[in-house]
PDB file of C-alpha atoms in Angstrom:
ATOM      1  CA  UNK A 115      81.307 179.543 152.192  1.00  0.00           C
ATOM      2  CA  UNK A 116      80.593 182.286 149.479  1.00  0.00           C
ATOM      3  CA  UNK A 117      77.322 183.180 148.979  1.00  0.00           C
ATOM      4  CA  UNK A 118      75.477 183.794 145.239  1.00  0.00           C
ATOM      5  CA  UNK A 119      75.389 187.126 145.007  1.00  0.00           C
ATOM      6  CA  UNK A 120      73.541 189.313 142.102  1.00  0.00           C
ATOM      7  CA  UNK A 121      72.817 192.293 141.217  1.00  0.00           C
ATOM      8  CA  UNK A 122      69.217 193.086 139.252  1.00  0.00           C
ATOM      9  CA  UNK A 123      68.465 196.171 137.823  1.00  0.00           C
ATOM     10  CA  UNK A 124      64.928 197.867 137.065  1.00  0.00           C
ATOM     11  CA  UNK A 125      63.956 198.158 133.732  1.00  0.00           C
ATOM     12  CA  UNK A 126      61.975 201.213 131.814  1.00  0.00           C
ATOM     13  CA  UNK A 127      59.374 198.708 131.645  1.00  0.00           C
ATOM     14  CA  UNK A 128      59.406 197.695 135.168  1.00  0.00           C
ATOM     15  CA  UNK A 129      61.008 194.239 134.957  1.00  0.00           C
ATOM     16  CA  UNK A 130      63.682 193.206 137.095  1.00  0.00           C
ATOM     17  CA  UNK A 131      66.449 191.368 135.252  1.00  0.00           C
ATOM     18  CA  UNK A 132      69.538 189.951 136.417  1.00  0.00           C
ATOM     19  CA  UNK A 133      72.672 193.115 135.929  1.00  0.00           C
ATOM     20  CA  UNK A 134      75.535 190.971 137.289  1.00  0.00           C
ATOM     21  CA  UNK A 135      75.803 187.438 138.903  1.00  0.00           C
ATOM     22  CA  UNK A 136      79.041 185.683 140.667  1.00  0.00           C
ATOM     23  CA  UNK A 137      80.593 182.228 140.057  1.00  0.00           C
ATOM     24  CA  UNK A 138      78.656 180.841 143.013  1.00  0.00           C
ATOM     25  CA  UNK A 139      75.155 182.059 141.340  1.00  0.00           C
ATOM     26  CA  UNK A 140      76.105 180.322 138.166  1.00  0.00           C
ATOM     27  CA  UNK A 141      77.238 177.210 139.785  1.00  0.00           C
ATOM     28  CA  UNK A 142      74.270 176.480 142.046  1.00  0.00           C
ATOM     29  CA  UNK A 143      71.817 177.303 139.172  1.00  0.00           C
ATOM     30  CA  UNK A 144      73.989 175.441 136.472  1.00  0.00           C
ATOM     31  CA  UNK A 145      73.853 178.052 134.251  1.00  0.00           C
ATOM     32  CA  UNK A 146      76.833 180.356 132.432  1.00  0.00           C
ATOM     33  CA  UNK A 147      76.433 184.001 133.460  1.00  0.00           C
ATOM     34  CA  UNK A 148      75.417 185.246 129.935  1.00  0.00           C
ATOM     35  CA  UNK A 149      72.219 182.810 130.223  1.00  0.00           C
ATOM     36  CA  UNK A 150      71.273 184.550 132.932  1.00  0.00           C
ATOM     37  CA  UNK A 151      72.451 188.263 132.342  1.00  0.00           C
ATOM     38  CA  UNK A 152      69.518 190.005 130.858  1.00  0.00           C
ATOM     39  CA  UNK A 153      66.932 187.438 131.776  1.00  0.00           C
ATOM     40  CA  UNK A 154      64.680 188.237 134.998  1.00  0.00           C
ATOM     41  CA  UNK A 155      64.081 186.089 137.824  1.00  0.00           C
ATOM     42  CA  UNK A 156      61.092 183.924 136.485  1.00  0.00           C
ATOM     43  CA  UNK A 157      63.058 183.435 133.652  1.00  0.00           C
ATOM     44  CA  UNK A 158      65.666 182.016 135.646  1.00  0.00           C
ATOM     45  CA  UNK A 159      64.606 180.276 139.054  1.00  0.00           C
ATOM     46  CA  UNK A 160      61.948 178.510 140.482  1.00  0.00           C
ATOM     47  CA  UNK A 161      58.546 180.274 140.749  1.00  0.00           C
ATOM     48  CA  UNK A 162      58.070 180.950 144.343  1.00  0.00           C
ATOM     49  CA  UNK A 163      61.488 182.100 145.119  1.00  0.00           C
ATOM     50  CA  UNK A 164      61.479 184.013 141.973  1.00  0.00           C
ATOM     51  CA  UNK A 165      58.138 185.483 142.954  1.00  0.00           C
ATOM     52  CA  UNK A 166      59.851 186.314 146.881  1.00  0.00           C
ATOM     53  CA  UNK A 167      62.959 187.740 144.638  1.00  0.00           C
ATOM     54  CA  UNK A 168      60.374 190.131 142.669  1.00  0.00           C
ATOM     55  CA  UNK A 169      58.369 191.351 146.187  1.00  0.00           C
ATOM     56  CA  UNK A 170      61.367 192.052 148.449  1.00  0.00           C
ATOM     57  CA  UNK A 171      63.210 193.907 145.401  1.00  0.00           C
ATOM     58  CA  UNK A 172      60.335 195.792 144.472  1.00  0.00           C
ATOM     59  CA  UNK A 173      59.848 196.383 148.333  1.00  0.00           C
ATOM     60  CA  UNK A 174      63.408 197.806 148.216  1.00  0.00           C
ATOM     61  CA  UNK A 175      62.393 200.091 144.821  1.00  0.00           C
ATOM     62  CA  UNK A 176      59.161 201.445 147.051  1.00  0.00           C
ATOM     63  CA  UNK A 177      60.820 202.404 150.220  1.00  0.00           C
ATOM     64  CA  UNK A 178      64.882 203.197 148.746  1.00  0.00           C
ATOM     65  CA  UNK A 179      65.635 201.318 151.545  1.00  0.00           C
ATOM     66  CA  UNK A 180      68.426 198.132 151.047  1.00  0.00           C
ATOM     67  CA  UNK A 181      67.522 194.169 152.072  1.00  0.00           C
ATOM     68  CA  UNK A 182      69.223 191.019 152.450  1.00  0.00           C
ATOM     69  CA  UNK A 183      67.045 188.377 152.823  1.00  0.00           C
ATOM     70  CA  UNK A 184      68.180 184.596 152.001  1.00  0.00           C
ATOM     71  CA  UNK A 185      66.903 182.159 150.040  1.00  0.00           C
ATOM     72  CA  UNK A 186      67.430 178.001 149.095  1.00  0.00           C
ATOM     73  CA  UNK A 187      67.590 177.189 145.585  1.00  0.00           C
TER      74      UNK A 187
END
C-alpha cells in the first residue's frame, strides 16, 4: 500500500505549511491538493496529530536531523 506522503516547508514566519502532498494524502483527507498546498497542518488535520506533525517537524528543524514517524488519520 502507498503511503501519504508530504512535504512541509518552514516559513519566514515560522509556520509549517504543507509544500507538496501525493494522491494518497489527498484521498485519505478528502481534500484536492491545492486546498491543502499552502495551508499548515492545523489548518488541515485533526488537532492532536496536527499538533505531533508540528513537534516532530520542528524537532527535525532543531537538530537537522531527518524523521519518519507514522501517524492514523
Amino acid at each position: 500500500t502507498e503511503d501519504g506522503v508530504f512535504f512541509l516547508r518552514l516559513e519566514a514566519d515560522q509556520r509549517l505549511v504543507f509544500e507538496r502532498v501525493n494522491t494518497r494524502l489527498t484521498t485519505a483527507l478528502g481534500l484536492p491538493a491545492a486546498a491543502i498546498i499552502g495551508r499548515t497542518p492545523d489548518e488541515i488535520i485533526p488537532a492532536a496529530a496536527a499538533s505531533r506533525l508540528v513537534r516532530e517537524c520542528r524537532q527535525c528543524v532543531r537538530t537537522r536531523e531527518p524523521a519518519t514517524f507514522e501517524q492514523h488519520l
